[in-house]
Amino acid sequence: MVTRPPHAEAARAPHPDAAAPGTKPQGSIITQAAEGLSAIEAVPNAAITVLEAFRRACLVAGYAEQHRRPVVSRHDPSVRYTNSTISVLKPLLSGDVHERAFLVQPALRLRNLDHVRRTGEMSPFGCSFMSFGALGPSRDAARLTALARDLLVDRLGFAAHDVQLRVLADDRDLLECGIEAGLAVATTVRSPEEFRHVFGMPGVTGRNANIALRGARGWTDVANVIVIEEAGRPIGVELAFGVNMVLVQAMSLAHPVLAGPATAAVLHGVTDLMALDALSSATVLAMEGVRPIARGRGQNYRSLLRLLGERTAGPAEVWKPAALAVAAAEERLRRHASPPADDVDELPSEQAAHMLEADWERVC
C-alpha cells in the first residue's frame, strides 16, 4: 500500500467538462468532484477541464486552433525545446499579426534541472508542463484580457475577487484593458523586469501584465497578457497560460510538479519532488525519441535519468510502475492538446516507458 505524502492534500475531483457557454458554475468546477478522491488523484481530470474550457472560450471568441509541434524544437531555432505556445506561433509575428489563433502545446523548460544542478534543491517550478495561449492583432489586448476573465471566472468558476491583473503603472493601455474586462487591477512601479518580455526575434519585445489567482497560500501569477512590439510599435497581443499554475492555486497543491502527469507516480510510491520532475521530464523526451548521448538534448536526457536514479531508492524495478503511469498520464493529457502537425512523432506511452527504463539501466 502506498502512503500518500503530506503534499497530496485532499480535494474533490473535477467533472471532465467545464461549464457550458453562457452559464456560470457554482464554485470552481476544478474542485467539484466525486467523493473520496485526493487532489493527487483528481489532477488529470482537472487539467483536462481547464484545457477544454480554454478551447471553448477561444472558439466562441473567434480564435482558430493551430497544430501543435514537437517538444524537441525543430521549428524555432531560438530554443532547444518548445517552451511556450508563442514558440510555435512565431511565424504569425511576421509584421503585423492579422490572424486570431490559439494553441494547446506540450512544453519543456529545464530551469528546474539547472537549479537542482546549481543548488541541490528544488526550485519553485517544474520542467514539463502543458502551455496554452492565444495570439491576435494589436487591437486585441482588451479582447484577450476579457477572454482570460471569461475562462477563469465564468467558465472555471473562480471568484472574481480572487482574480487580479498586476500591471506596471506606466502601462496605461494594459491597465485600462483590465478595468474594461472587469478585473481587479493592482499597479506597481517595482520590478519592471517582471513586466517585460523577449521572443528570441531581433527587435521584437513585449510589455506584459500578469494575471494572478488567489489560493490558500496567497496570490500567484498564472498567465500573461503581452503587447508584442517591433521597434516600439505594437504588432500583436498574446495571452499565455500554463495549466500547472492554475491547478496549484485551484487545488492548494504544494508544488507545480504535482499539477501534471508526474502525479501518477505518487500513487506508485514515488513522492520526492526532484524524482517526480525528473521522471516526467525524461518521459517527455523519451516519447520523442531522444537518446541518452553525451551532448545536446541527449545530455539533458542523461542528466534527468541520473537525477531520477539519485532520488529514488533501489533498482529500476522499484519505479517501473510509476514510469508506465506517468507515460500514460502524459499520453492522455496530450489527447486534449491541439491536434499534432505532421512533424509530431510520439512513441506510445508503454513503448516510451520501456525505453526510459532501458536507458536508465544503461546510464545509471
Coordinates of C-alpha atoms in Angstrom, one line a residue:
M1 CA 0.0 0.0 0.0
V2 CA 1.3 3.5 -0.9
T3 CA 1.3 6.1 1.8
R4 CA 0.4 9.5 0.4
P5 CA 2.8 12.2 1.2
P6 CA 1.8 15.4 3.1
H7 CA 1.5 17.3 -0.2
A8 CA -1.2 15.0 -1.5
E9 CA -3.9 17.2 0.1
A10 CA -7.5 16.2 -0.1
A11 CA -9.6 17.8 -2.7
R12 CA -12.6 16.9 -4.8
A13 CA -12.0 15.7 -8.3
P14 CA -13.4 17.8 -11.1
H15 CA -16.0 16.8 -13.7
P16 CA -14.3 16.3 -17.1
D17 CA -16.4 19.0 -18.7
A18 CA -16.3 22.7 -18.0
A19 CA -19.4 24.9 -17.7
A20 CA -21.3 25.3 -20.9
P21 CA -21.0 28.7 -22.7
G22 CA -23.3 31.3 -21.1
T23 CA -23.6 29.5 -17.7
K24 CA -21.7 30.3 -14.5
P25 CA -20.6 27.3 -12.4
Q26 CA -21.4 27.3 -8.7
G27 CA -17.9 27.5 -7.3
S28 CA -14.8 26.4 -9.1
I29 CA -15.5 23.4 -11.3
I30 CA -12.0 22.2 -10.7
T31 CA -12.9 21.4 -7.2
Q32 CA -16.3 19.9 -8.0
A33 CA -15.7 16.1 -7.6
A34 CA -16.6 12.6 -7.0
E35 CA -16.5 11.8 -3.3
G36 CA -13.2 10.4 -1.8
L37 CA -10.6 11.5 -4.3
S38 CA -7.4 13.2 -3.2
A39 CA -6.0 16.2 -5.0
I40 CA -3.3 13.9 -6.5
E41 CA -5.9 11.6 -7.9
A42 CA -8.0 14.5 -9.2
V43 CA -5.3 16.3 -11.1
P44 CA -5.6 14.5 -14.5
N45 CA -9.3 15.4 -14.9
A46 CA -8.7 18.9 -13.5
A47 CA -6.1 19.6 -16.2
I48 CA -8.4 18.4 -18.9
T49 CA -11.2 20.5 -17.5
V50 CA -9.0 23.6 -17.8
L51 CA -7.8 22.8 -21.3
E52 CA -11.3 22.1 -22.7
A53 CA -12.7 25.2 -21.1
F54 CA -10.0 27.3 -22.7
R55 CA -10.6 25.7 -26.1
R56 CA -14.3 26.5 -25.9
A57 CA -13.6 30.1 -24.8
C58 CA -11.3 30.7 -27.7
L59 CA -13.7 29.2 -30.3
V60 CA -16.5 31.3 -29.0
A61 CA -14.3 34.4 -29.1
G62 CA -13.3 33.8 -32.8
Y63 CA -9.8 32.3 -32.4
A64 CA -8.8 29.4 -34.6
E65 CA -7.0 26.4 -33.3
Q66 CA -3.5 25.7 -34.7
H67 CA -1.5 22.5 -34.9
R68 CA 1.0 21.7 -32.1
R69 CA 4.6 20.9 -32.8
P70 CA 7.2 18.6 -31.2
V71 CA 8.6 19.4 -27.8
V72 CA 12.0 18.8 -29.3
S73 CA 12.1 22.1 -31.2
R74 CA 12.9 21.9 -34.9
H75 CA 10.6 24.7 -35.9
D76 CA 12.1 27.5 -33.7
P77 CA 15.9 27.8 -33.9
S78 CA 16.0 30.2 -30.9
V79 CA 15.1 27.4 -28.4
R80 CA 16.2 23.8 -27.9
Y81 CA 12.8 22.8 -26.6
T82 CA 9.3 24.2 -27.3
N83 CA 8.8 26.1 -24.1
S84 CA 5.6 28.1 -24.8
T85 CA 2.8 28.5 -27.3
I86 CA 4.4 31.5 -28.9
S87 CA 7.4 29.4 -29.8
V88 CA 5.0 27.7 -32.3
L89 CA 3.0 30.8 -33.2
K90 CA 6.1 32.9 -34.1
P91 CA 5.5 32.6 -37.9
L92 CA 2.4 34.7 -37.3
L93 CA 4.6 37.5 -36.0
S94 CA 6.0 38.4 -39.4
G95 CA 5.0 42.0 -39.5
D96 CA 1.6 42.9 -38.0
V97 CA -0.5 40.0 -36.7
H98 CA -3.7 39.6 -38.7
E99 CA -4.9 36.1 -37.6
R100 CA -6.6 35.2 -34.3
A101 CA -5.1 31.8 -33.3
F102 CA -4.9 29.6 -30.2
L103 CA -2.9 26.6 -29.2
V104 CA -2.6 23.9 -26.5
Q105 CA 1.1 22.8 -26.6
P106 CA 3.2 20.4 -24.5
A107 CA 6.2 22.4 -23.3
L108 CA 9.5 21.9 -21.6
R109 CA 11.8 24.3 -19.7
L110 CA 14.8 22.9 -17.9
R111 CA 15.2 25.7 -15.4
N112 CA 14.5 23.3 -12.5
L113 CA 17.1 20.9 -13.7
D114 CA 19.6 23.8 -13.9
H115 CA 18.5 25.0 -10.4
V116 CA 19.0 21.5 -8.9
R117 CA 22.4 21.2 -10.5
R118 CA 23.4 24.6 -9.1
T119 CA 21.9 24.4 -5.6
G120 CA 21.0 20.8 -4.9
E121 CA 17.5 22.0 -4.1
M122 CA 14.1 22.1 -5.8
S123 CA 13.1 25.3 -7.5
P124 CA 9.6 26.8 -7.3
F125 CA 9.0 25.4 -10.9
G126 CA 8.9 22.1 -12.8
C127 CA 10.4 21.4 -16.2
S128 CA 7.5 19.8 -18.1
F129 CA 4.0 21.4 -18.4
M130 CA 1.1 22.0 -20.8
S131 CA 1.1 25.5 -22.1
F132 CA -2.0 27.1 -23.7
G133 CA -2.4 30.5 -25.2
A134 CA -3.8 32.8 -27.9
L135 CA -2.5 35.3 -30.3
G136 CA -4.3 38.2 -32.0
P137 CA -3.9 41.6 -33.7
S138 CA -2.6 44.5 -31.8
R139 CA -6.1 45.8 -31.2
D140 CA -7.0 42.5 -29.3
A141 CA -5.5 43.4 -25.9
A142 CA -8.9 44.1 -24.3
R143 CA -10.4 41.1 -26.1
L144 CA -7.8 38.7 -24.8
T145 CA -7.9 40.2 -21.3
A146 CA -11.7 39.6 -21.3
L147 CA -11.1 36.1 -22.6
A148 CA -8.9 35.3 -19.6
R149 CA -11.6 36.6 -17.2
D150 CA -14.2 34.6 -19.1
L151 CA -12.1 31.4 -18.7
L152 CA -11.2 31.9 -15.0
V153 CA -14.4 33.4 -13.7
D154 CA -17.3 32.5 -16.0
R155 CA -16.2 29.0 -17.1
L156 CA -13.9 27.7 -14.4
G157 CA -15.8 29.4 -11.6
F158 CA -13.1 31.2 -9.7
A159 CA -14.5 34.1 -7.6
A160 CA -14.0 37.4 -9.3
H161 CA -12.3 38.8 -6.2
D162 CA -9.7 36.0 -6.4
V163 CA -8.5 37.1 -9.9
Q164 CA -6.3 40.1 -10.3
L165 CA -4.4 41.9 -13.1
R166 CA -0.9 43.0 -12.0
V167 CA 0.5 45.7 -14.2
L168 CA 3.3 48.2 -14.3
A169 CA 1.9 51.7 -13.6
D170 CA 3.3 53.1 -16.8
D171 CA 1.5 50.6 -19.0
R172 CA -1.8 52.5 -19.1
D173 CA -3.1 50.6 -22.0
L174 CA -2.9 47.2 -20.2
L175 CA -4.3 48.8 -17.0
E176 CA -7.3 50.0 -19.0
C177 CA -7.8 46.5 -20.5
G178 CA -8.0 45.1 -17.0
I179 CA -10.6 47.6 -15.9
E180 CA -12.6 47.1 -19.1
A181 CA -12.6 43.3 -18.6
G182 CA -13.9 43.8 -15.0
L183 CA -10.8 42.6 -13.3
A184 CA -9.4 44.0 -10.1
V185 CA -6.2 45.8 -11.1
A186 CA -3.0 46.2 -9.0
T187 CA -0.4 48.6 -10.2
T188 CA 3.3 48.7 -9.2
V189 CA 6.5 50.5 -10.0
R190 CA 8.7 47.8 -8.6
S191 CA 10.5 45.0 -10.5
P192 CA 9.8 46.3 -14.0
E193 CA 11.7 43.3 -15.5
E194 CA 8.7 41.2 -14.5
F195 CA 6.6 43.1 -17.0
R196 CA 8.9 42.9 -20.0
H197 CA 9.2 40.0 -22.4
V198 CA 11.6 38.8 -25.1
F199 CA 10.8 36.5 -28.0
G200 CA 14.1 35.5 -29.5
M201 CA 13.4 37.6 -32.5
P202 CA 15.6 40.7 -33.4
G203 CA 13.7 43.9 -32.5
V204 CA 10.7 42.1 -31.1
T205 CA 9.8 42.7 -27.4
G206 CA 6.8 42.6 -25.2
R207 CA 5.1 44.6 -22.4
N208 CA 3.1 42.2 -20.2
A209 CA 0.5 42.4 -17.4
N210 CA 0.3 39.3 -15.2
I211 CA -2.9 37.6 -14.2
A212 CA -2.8 36.3 -10.7
L213 CA -5.1 33.9 -8.8
R214 CA -5.5 33.9 -5.1
G215 CA -5.3 30.5 -3.5
A216 CA -4.9 29.1 0.1
R217 CA -1.2 30.4 0.1
G218 CA -1.9 33.8 -1.4
W219 CA -1.5 35.2 -4.9
T220 CA 0.4 33.6 -7.7
D221 CA 0.7 34.6 -11.4
V222 CA -0.9 32.1 -13.7
A223 CA -0.9 34.0 -17.1
N224 CA 0.3 37.0 -19.0
V225 CA -1.3 39.4 -21.4
I226 CA 1.5 40.6 -23.6
V227 CA 1.5 43.5 -26.0
I228 CA 4.1 42.4 -28.7
E229 CA 6.1 45.3 -30.2
E230 CA 8.6 45.6 -33.0
A231 CA 10.9 48.6 -32.7
G232 CA 8.4 50.0 -30.2
R233 CA 5.3 49.6 -32.4
P234 CA 2.6 47.2 -31.3
I235 CA 2.2 44.3 -33.8
G236 CA 0.1 41.8 -31.8
V237 CA -1.1 40.6 -28.4
E238 CA -0.6 37.3 -26.7
L239 CA -2.4 35.6 -23.9
A240 CA -0.2 32.9 -22.3
F241 CA -1.1 30.3 -19.6
G242 CA 0.4 27.2 -18.0
V243 CA -2.1 24.7 -16.7
N244 CA 0.1 23.7 -13.7
M245 CA 0.0 27.1 -12.0
V246 CA -3.8 27.3 -12.4
L247 CA -4.2 23.9 -10.7
V248 CA -1.7 24.8 -7.9
Q249 CA -4.0 27.7 -6.9
A250 CA -7.3 25.9 -7.5
M251 CA -6.4 22.7 -5.6
S252 CA -4.0 24.0 -3.0
L253 CA -1.1 21.8 -4.3
A254 CA 2.3 22.3 -2.7
H255 CA 4.2 22.5 -6.0
P256 CA 3.6 22.8 -9.8
V257 CA 5.2 19.4 -10.4
L258 CA 2.2 17.9 -8.5
A259 CA -0.2 19.5 -11.1
G260 CA 1.0 17.5 -14.1
P261 CA 1.4 13.9 -15.2
A262 CA 4.1 13.3 -12.5
T263 CA 1.2 12.9 -10.0
A264 CA 0.6 9.5 -11.5
A265 CA 3.9 8.4 -9.9
V266 CA 2.9 9.5 -6.4
L267 CA 0.2 6.7 -6.3
H268 CA 3.0 4.2 -7.0
G269 CA 5.2 5.4 -4.2
V270 CA 7.5 8.0 -5.8
T271 CA 7.0 11.1 -3.7
D272 CA 10.3 13.0 -4.0
L273 CA 9.7 16.2 -6.0
M274 CA 13.0 16.1 -7.8
A275 CA 12.4 12.5 -8.7
L276 CA 8.9 13.3 -9.9
D277 CA 10.1 16.2 -12.1
A278 CA 13.0 14.2 -13.5
L279 CA 10.7 11.3 -14.3
S280 CA 8.0 13.4 -16.0
S281 CA 10.5 15.4 -18.0
A282 CA 12.5 12.4 -19.0
T283 CA 9.3 10.8 -20.2
V284 CA 8.6 13.7 -22.4
L285 CA 12.0 13.3 -24.1
A286 CA 11.7 9.5 -24.3
M287 CA 8.3 9.9 -26.1
E288 CA 10.0 12.0 -28.8
G289 CA 12.8 9.5 -29.3
V290 CA 15.7 11.4 -27.6
R291 CA 18.7 9.2 -26.9
P292 CA 20.9 9.5 -23.8
I293 CA 24.1 10.6 -25.6
A294 CA 26.8 12.9 -24.2
R295 CA 25.9 16.1 -25.9
G296 CA 23.0 18.4 -26.7
R297 CA 19.5 17.2 -25.9
G298 CA 20.8 13.7 -25.2
Q299 CA 22.9 15.1 -22.4
N300 CA 19.9 16.8 -20.8
Y301 CA 18.1 13.4 -21.0
R302 CA 21.0 11.7 -19.4
S303 CA 21.1 14.3 -16.6
L304 CA 17.4 13.7 -15.9
L305 CA 17.9 9.9 -15.8
R306 CA 20.8 10.3 -13.4
L307 CA 18.8 12.6 -11.2
L308 CA 16.0 10.1 -11.1
G309 CA 18.5 7.4 -10.1
E310 CA 19.9 9.6 -7.3
R311 CA 16.5 10.5 -5.9
T312 CA 14.9 7.0 -6.0
A313 CA 15.9 4.1 -3.9
G314 CA 16.8 0.7 -5.4
P315 CA 16.8 -0.6 -9.0
A316 CA 14.5 0.5 -11.8
E317 CA 12.0 -2.2 -10.9
V318 CA 11.1 0.0 -7.9
W319 CA 9.7 2.7 -10.1
K320 CA 8.8 0.9 -13.3
P321 CA 5.1 1.0 -12.5
A322 CA 5.4 4.7 -11.8
A323 CA 7.1 5.2 -15.2
L324 CA 4.3 3.5 -17.0
A325 CA 1.7 5.5 -15.1
V326 CA 3.4 8.9 -15.9
A327 CA 3.8 8.0 -19.6
A328 CA 0.1 7.0 -19.7
A329 CA -0.9 10.3 -18.0
E330 CA 1.2 12.3 -20.4
E331 CA -0.4 10.5 -23.4
R332 CA -3.9 11.1 -22.0
L333 CA -3.2 14.8 -21.5
R334 CA -1.9 15.2 -25.0
R335 CA -5.2 13.9 -26.4
H336 CA -6.6 17.2 -25.1
A337 CA -3.8 19.3 -26.6
S338 CA -4.1 20.8 -30.1
P339 CA -4.0 18.4 -33.0
P340 CA -0.4 17.4 -33.9
A341 CA 1.3 18.7 -37.0
D342 CA 2.8 16.3 -39.5
D343 CA 6.3 16.5 -37.8
V344 CA 5.0 15.3 -34.4
D345 CA 6.2 11.7 -34.0
E346 CA 5.5 10.4 -30.5
L347 CA 6.0 6.9 -29.1
P348 CA 3.0 5.3 -27.4
S349 CA 3.2 5.5 -23.7
E350 CA 4.1 1.9 -23.0
Q351 CA 6.9 1.9 -25.5
A352 CA 8.2 5.3 -24.2
A353 CA 8.2 3.9 -20.6
H354 CA 10.1 0.8 -21.6
M355 CA 12.6 2.9 -23.5
L356 CA 13.1 5.2 -20.5
E357 CA 13.7 2.2 -18.2
A358 CA 16.2 0.7 -20.6
D359 CA 18.0 4.0 -20.9
W360 CA 18.1 4.4 -17.1
E361 CA 19.7 0.9 -16.8
R362 CA 22.5 2.0 -19.3
V363 CA 23.1 5.4 -17.8
C364 CA 22.8 4.6 -14.1

